[in-house]
Coordinates of C-alpha atoms and ligand atoms in Angstrom, one line a residue:
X1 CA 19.7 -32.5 -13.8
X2 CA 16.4 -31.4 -14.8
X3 CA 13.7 -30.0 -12.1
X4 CA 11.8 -32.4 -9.4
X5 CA 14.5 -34.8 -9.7
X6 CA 13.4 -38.2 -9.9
X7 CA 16.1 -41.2 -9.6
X8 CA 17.4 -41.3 -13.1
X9 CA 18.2 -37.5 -12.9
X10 CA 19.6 -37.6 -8.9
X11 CA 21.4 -41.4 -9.6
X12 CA 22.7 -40.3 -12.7
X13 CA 24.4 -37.2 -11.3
X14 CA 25.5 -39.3 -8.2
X15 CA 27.0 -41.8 -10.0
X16 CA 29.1 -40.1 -12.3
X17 CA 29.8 -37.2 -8.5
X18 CA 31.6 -40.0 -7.3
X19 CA 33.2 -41.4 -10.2
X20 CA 34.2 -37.8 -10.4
X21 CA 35.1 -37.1 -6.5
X22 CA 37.3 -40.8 -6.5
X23 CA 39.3 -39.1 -9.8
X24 CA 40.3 -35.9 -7.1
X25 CA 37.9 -33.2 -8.9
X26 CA 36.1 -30.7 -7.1
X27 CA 32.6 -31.3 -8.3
X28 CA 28.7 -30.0 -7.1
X29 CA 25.9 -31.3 -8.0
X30 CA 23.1 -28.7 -8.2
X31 CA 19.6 -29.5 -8.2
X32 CA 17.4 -27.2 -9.9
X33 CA 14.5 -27.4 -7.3
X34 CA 14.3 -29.4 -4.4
X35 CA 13.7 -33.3 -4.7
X36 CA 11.7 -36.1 -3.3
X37 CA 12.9 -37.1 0.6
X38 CA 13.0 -40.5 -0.9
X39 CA 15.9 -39.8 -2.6
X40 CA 18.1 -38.4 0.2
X41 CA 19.5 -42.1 1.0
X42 CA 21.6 -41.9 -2.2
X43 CA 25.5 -41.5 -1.0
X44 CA 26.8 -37.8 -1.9
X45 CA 22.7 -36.4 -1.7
X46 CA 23.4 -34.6 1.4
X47 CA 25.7 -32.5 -0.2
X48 CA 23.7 -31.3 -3.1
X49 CA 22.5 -27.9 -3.6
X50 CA 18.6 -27.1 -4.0
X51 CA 19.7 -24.0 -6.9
X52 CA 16.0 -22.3 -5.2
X53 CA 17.5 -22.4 -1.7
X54 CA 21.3 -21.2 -2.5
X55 CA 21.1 -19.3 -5.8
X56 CA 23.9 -17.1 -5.0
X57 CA 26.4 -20.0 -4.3
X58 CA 25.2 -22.3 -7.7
X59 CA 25.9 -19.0 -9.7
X60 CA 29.0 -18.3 -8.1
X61 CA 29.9 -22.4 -9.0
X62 CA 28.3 -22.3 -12.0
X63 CA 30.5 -19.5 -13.5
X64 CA 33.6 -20.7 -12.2
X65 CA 33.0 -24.1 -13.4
X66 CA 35.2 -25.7 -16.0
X67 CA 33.1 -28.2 -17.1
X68 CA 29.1 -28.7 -16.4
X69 CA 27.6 -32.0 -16.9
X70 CA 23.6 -31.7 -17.6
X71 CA 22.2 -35.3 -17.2
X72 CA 18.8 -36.5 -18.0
X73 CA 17.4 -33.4 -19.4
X74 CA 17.4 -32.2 -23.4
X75 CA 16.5 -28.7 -23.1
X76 CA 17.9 -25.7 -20.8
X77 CA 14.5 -24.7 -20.0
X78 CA 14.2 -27.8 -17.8
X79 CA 16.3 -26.6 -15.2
X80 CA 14.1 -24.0 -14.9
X81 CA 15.8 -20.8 -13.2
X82 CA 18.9 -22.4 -13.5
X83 CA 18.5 -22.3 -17.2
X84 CA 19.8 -18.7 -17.7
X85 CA 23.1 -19.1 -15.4
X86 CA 24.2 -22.1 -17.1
X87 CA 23.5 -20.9 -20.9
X88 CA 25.8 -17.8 -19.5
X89 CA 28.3 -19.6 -17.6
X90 CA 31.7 -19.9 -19.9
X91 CA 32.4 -23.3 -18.3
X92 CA 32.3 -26.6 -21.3
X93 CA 28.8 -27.5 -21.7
X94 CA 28.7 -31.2 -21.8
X95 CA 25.2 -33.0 -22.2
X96 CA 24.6 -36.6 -21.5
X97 CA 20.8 -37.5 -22.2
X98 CA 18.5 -40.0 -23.9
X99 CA 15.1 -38.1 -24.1
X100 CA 14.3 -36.7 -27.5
X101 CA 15.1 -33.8 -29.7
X102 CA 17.8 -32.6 -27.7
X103 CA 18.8 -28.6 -28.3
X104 CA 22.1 -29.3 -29.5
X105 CA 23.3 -25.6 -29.9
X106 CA 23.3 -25.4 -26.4
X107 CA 26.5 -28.1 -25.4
X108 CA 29.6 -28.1 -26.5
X109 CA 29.9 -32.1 -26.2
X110 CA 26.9 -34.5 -25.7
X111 CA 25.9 -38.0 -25.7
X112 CA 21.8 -38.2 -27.1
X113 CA 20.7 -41.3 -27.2
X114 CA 17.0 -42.2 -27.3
X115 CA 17.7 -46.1 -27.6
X116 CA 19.1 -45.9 -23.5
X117 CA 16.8 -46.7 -21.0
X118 CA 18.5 -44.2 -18.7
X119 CA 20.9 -41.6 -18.3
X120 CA 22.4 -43.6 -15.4
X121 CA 23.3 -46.4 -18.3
X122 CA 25.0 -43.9 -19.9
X123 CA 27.0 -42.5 -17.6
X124 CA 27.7 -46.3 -16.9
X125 CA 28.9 -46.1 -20.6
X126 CA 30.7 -43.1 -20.0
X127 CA 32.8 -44.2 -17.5
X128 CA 33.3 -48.1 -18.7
X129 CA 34.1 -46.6 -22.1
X130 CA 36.9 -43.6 -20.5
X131 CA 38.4 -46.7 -18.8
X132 CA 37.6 -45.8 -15.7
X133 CA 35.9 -48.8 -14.4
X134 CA 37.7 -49.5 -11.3
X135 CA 35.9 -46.4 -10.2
X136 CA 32.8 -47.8 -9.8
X137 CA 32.3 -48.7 -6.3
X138 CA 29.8 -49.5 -4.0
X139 CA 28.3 -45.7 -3.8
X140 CA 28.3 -45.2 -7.7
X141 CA 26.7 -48.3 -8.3
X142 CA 23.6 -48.0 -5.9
X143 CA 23.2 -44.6 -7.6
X144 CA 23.1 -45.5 -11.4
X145 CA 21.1 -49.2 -10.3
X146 CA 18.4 -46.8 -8.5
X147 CA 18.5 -44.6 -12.3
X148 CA 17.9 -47.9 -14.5
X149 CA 15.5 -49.7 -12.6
X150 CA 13.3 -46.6 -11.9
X151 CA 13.4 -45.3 -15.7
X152 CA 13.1 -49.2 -17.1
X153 CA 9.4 -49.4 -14.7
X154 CA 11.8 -52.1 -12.7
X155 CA 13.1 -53.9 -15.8
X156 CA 9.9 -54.3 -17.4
X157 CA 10.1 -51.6 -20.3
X158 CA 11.0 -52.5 -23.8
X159 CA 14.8 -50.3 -23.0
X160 CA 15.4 -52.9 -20.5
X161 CA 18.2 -54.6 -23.1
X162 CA 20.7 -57.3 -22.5
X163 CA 23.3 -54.7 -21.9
X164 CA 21.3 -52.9 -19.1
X165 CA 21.4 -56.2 -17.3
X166 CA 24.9 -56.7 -18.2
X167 CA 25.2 -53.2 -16.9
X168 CA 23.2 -54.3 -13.6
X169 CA 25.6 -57.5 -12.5
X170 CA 29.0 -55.3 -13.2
X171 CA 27.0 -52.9 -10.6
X172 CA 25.9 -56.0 -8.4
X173 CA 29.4 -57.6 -8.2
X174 CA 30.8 -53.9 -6.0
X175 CA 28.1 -55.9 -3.5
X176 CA 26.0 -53.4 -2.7
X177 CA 22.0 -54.4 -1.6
X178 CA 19.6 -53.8 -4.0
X179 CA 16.7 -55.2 -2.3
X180 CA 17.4 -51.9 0.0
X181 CA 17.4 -49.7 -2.9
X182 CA 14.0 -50.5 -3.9
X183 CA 12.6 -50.1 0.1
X184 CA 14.5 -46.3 0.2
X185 CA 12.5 -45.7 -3.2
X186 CA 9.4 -47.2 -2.7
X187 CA 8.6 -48.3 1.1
X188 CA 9.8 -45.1 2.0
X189 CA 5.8 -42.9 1.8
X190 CA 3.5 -41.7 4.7
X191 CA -0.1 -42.7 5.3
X192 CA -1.5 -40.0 3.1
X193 CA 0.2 -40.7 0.4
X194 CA -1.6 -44.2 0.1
X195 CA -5.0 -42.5 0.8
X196 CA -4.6 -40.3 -1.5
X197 CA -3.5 -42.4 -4.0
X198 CA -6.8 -44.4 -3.3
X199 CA -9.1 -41.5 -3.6
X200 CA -7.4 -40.3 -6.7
X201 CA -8.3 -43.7 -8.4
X202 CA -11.4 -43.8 -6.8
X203 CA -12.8 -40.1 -7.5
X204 CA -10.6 -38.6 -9.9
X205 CA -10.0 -40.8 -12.8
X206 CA -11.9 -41.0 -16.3
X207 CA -11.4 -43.9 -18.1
X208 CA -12.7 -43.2 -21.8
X209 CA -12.6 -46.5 -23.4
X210 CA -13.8 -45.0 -27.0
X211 CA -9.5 -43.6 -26.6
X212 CA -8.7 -46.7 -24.9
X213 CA -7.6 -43.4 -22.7
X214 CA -7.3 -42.7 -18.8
X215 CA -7.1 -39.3 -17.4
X216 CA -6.6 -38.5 -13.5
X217 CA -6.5 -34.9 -13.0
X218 CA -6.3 -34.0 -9.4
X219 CA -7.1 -30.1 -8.0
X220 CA -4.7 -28.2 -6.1
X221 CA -7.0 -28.6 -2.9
X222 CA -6.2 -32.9 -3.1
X223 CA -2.8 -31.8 -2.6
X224 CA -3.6 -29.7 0.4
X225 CA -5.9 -31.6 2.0
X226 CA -3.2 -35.0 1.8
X227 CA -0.7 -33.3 2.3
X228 CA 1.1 -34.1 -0.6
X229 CA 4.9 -33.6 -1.1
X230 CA 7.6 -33.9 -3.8
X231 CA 7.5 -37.0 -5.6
X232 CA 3.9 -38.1 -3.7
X233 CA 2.4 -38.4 -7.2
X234 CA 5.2 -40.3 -8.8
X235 CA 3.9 -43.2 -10.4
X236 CA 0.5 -42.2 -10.2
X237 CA 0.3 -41.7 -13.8
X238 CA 1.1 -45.7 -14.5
X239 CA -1.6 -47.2 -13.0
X240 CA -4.3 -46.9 -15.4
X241 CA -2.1 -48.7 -17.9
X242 CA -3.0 -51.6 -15.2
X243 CA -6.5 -51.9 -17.0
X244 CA -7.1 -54.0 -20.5
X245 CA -7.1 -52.1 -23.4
X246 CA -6.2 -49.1 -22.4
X247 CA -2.5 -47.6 -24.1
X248 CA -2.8 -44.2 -22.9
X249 CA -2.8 -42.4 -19.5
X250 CA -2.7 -38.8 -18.7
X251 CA -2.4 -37.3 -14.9
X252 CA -2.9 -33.5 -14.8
X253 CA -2.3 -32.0 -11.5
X254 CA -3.3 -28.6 -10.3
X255 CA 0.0 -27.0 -8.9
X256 CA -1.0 -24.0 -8.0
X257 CA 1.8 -22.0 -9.7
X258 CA 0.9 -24.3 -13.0
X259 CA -0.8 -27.0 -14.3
X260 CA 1.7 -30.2 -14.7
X261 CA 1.0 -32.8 -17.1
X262 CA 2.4 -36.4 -16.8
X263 CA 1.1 -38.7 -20.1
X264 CA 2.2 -42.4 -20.7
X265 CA 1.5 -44.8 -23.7
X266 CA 1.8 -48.3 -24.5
X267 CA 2.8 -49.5 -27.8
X268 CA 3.1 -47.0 -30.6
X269 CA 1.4 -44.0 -29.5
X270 CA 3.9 -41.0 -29.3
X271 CA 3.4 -39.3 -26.0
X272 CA 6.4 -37.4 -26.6
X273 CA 5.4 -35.8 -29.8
X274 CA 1.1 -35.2 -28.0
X275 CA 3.1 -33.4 -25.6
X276 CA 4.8 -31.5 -27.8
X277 CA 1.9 -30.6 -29.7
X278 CA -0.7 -30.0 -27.3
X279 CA 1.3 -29.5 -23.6
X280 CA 4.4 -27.3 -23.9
X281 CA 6.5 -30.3 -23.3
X282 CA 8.3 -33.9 -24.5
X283 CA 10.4 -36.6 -23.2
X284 CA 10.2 -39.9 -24.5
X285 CA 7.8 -41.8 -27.1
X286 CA 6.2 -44.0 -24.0
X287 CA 6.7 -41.4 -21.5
X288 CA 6.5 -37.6 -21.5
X289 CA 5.3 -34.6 -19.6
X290 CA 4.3 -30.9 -20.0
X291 CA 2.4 -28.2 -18.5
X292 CA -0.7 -25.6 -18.9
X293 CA -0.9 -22.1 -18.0
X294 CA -4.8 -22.4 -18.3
X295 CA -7.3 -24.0 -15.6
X296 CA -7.6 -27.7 -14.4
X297 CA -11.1 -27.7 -16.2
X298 CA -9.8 -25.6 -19.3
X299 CA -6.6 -28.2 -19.5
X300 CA -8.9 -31.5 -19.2
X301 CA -11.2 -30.4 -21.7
X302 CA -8.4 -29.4 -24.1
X303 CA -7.0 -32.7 -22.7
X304 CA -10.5 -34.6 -24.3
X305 CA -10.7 -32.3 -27.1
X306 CA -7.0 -34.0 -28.6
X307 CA -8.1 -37.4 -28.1
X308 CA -10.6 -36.8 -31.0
X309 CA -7.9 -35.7 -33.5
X310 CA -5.4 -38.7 -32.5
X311 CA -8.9 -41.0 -32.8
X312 CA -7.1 -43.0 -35.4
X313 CA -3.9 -43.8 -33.4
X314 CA -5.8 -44.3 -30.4
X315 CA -8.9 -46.7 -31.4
Ligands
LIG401 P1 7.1 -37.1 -15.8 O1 5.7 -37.3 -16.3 O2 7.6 -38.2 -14.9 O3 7.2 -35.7 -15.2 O4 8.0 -37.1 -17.1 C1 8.1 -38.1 -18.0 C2 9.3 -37.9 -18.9 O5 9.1 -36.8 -19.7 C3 10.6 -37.7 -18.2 O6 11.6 -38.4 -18.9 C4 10.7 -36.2 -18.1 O7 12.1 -35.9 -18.1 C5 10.1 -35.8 -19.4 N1 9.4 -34.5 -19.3 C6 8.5 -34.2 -18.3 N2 8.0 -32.9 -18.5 C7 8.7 -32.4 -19.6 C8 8.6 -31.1 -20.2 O8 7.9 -30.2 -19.9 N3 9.5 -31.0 -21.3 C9 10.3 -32.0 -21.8 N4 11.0 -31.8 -22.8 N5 10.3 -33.2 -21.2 C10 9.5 -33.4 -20.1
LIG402 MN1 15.9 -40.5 -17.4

């Protein structure tokens, strides 16, 4: 799965762990940095590795493996340090992914398929489609629902099709709660993490209505001073979409060790390929993300500069 983890990328490799695990394989899944605690209620989390904390183990797995599965990421250098290891390890690369412009040299196999809302729906495909339905209990389908609800903005995206809620009653009907899914994901946050997400609307966003544009960019002493953790500033991005007219929103955040970039668009502009251009990054055309090796204030004001040459598919 790709670094910082959120629920597509840990449900995704859940689900298809214990679709795996109920077939008798000996499978681990290895997360390339650690992950947000809100995602620790997922069954099988506790045994995952954080690559960062056991480096010497996931290379020893990873070169012994027969087969790795990389889920919800398109290119190596999203696992980060784990990219090296796994473009080395003699195991079948196999990729299962819907974000764009995957780097197809890499895997051996793959699914790409930018029309899926998540890659918890495909692996959902994957297994339905290997005949190995039955599999698909209580603990894989908690996993993949927490993937497709989180990556569809809780069904409300244009990828939410008739077969993702297809996909959603098979899950239902193993009877697990999903009404406790959403709580472990998002009733799960301290104090701080509300107050912060107050002040950051409050002091720290620029909405530039000549763009139809929003951009929050938050310095790496907010993070301090809130004590902000993995997957505090998830969703953070969305919320200037919440104001009329506006169709694009960026949220730059001083990390210290670099500048991360979240950007999300309504309608037809192409997050995926700004980030490309502009951030070091991609994903997908209403979502994306990248990064910045240069200042907060040197990355916002490149960040304004690129709204005047995409004026005409912004006004
Ligand atoms: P987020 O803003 O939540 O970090 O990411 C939004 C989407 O873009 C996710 O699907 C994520 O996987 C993808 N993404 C984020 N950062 C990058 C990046 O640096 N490169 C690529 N290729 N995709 C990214
Ligand atoms: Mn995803």
């Amino acid at each position: 799965m790709h670094q910082k983890p959120d629920a597509d990328a840990m449900g995704s490799s859940l689900g298809l762990y214990n679709v795996l695990i109920a077939l008798g394989h000996r499978v681990t899944v290895i997360s390339p940095t650690n992950w947000a605690d809100w995602l620790s209620w997922m069954p099988g989390a506790e045994k995952v590795l954080d690559y960062e904390l056991n480096t010497p183990k996931s290379n020893e797995l990873l070169a012994e493996a027969d087969w790795i599965f990389c889920l919800d990421f398109n290119i190596l250098y999203r696992t980060k340090k784990m990219a090296e290891p796994i473009a080395a390890a003699p195991g079948i690369r196999i990729l299962i992914d819907h974000h764009q412009q995957p780097q197809r040299e890499a895997f051996a196999y793959g699914i790409s398929d930018t029309s899926k809302s998540s890659a918890s729906e495909m692996v959902f495909d994957f297994i339905e489609s290997a005949a190995m339905g039955s599999k698909i209990n209580r603990d894989v389908a908690q996993c993949l629902y927490a993937g497709v609800m989180t990556d569809t903005g809780s069904f409300r995206f244009p990828s939410a099709s008739a077969s993702v809620h297809r996909m959603v009653a098979v899950l239902k009907d193993t009877g697990f709660d999903h009404s406790k899914v959403h709580e472990n994901l998002f009733d799960n946050f301290l104090e701080n993490r509300l107050r912060f997400l107050g002040h950051a609307l409050l002091n720290r966003m620029e909405v530039i209505y000549e763009y139809n544009t929003a951009l929050i960019s938050i310095p790496w002493k907010d993070l301090v001073k809130y004590q902000i953790r993995t997957g505090d500033t998830e969703g953070l991005v969305n919320y200037p979409l919440t104001i009329e007219g506006i169709k694009f929103a960026a949220l730059i955040i001083d990390r210290d060790e670099e500048i991360k970039c979240s950007f999300r668009s309504k309608g037809s502009f192409d997050v995926n390929q700004f980030a490309r251009n502009y951030f070091e990054g991609g994903g997908h055309r209403n979502a994306a993300g990248g990064r910045s090796n240069e200042t907060l204030d040197q990355t916002t004001q490149r960040f304004r500069a690129s709204l005047i040459e995409n004026a005409l598919q912004l006004q």
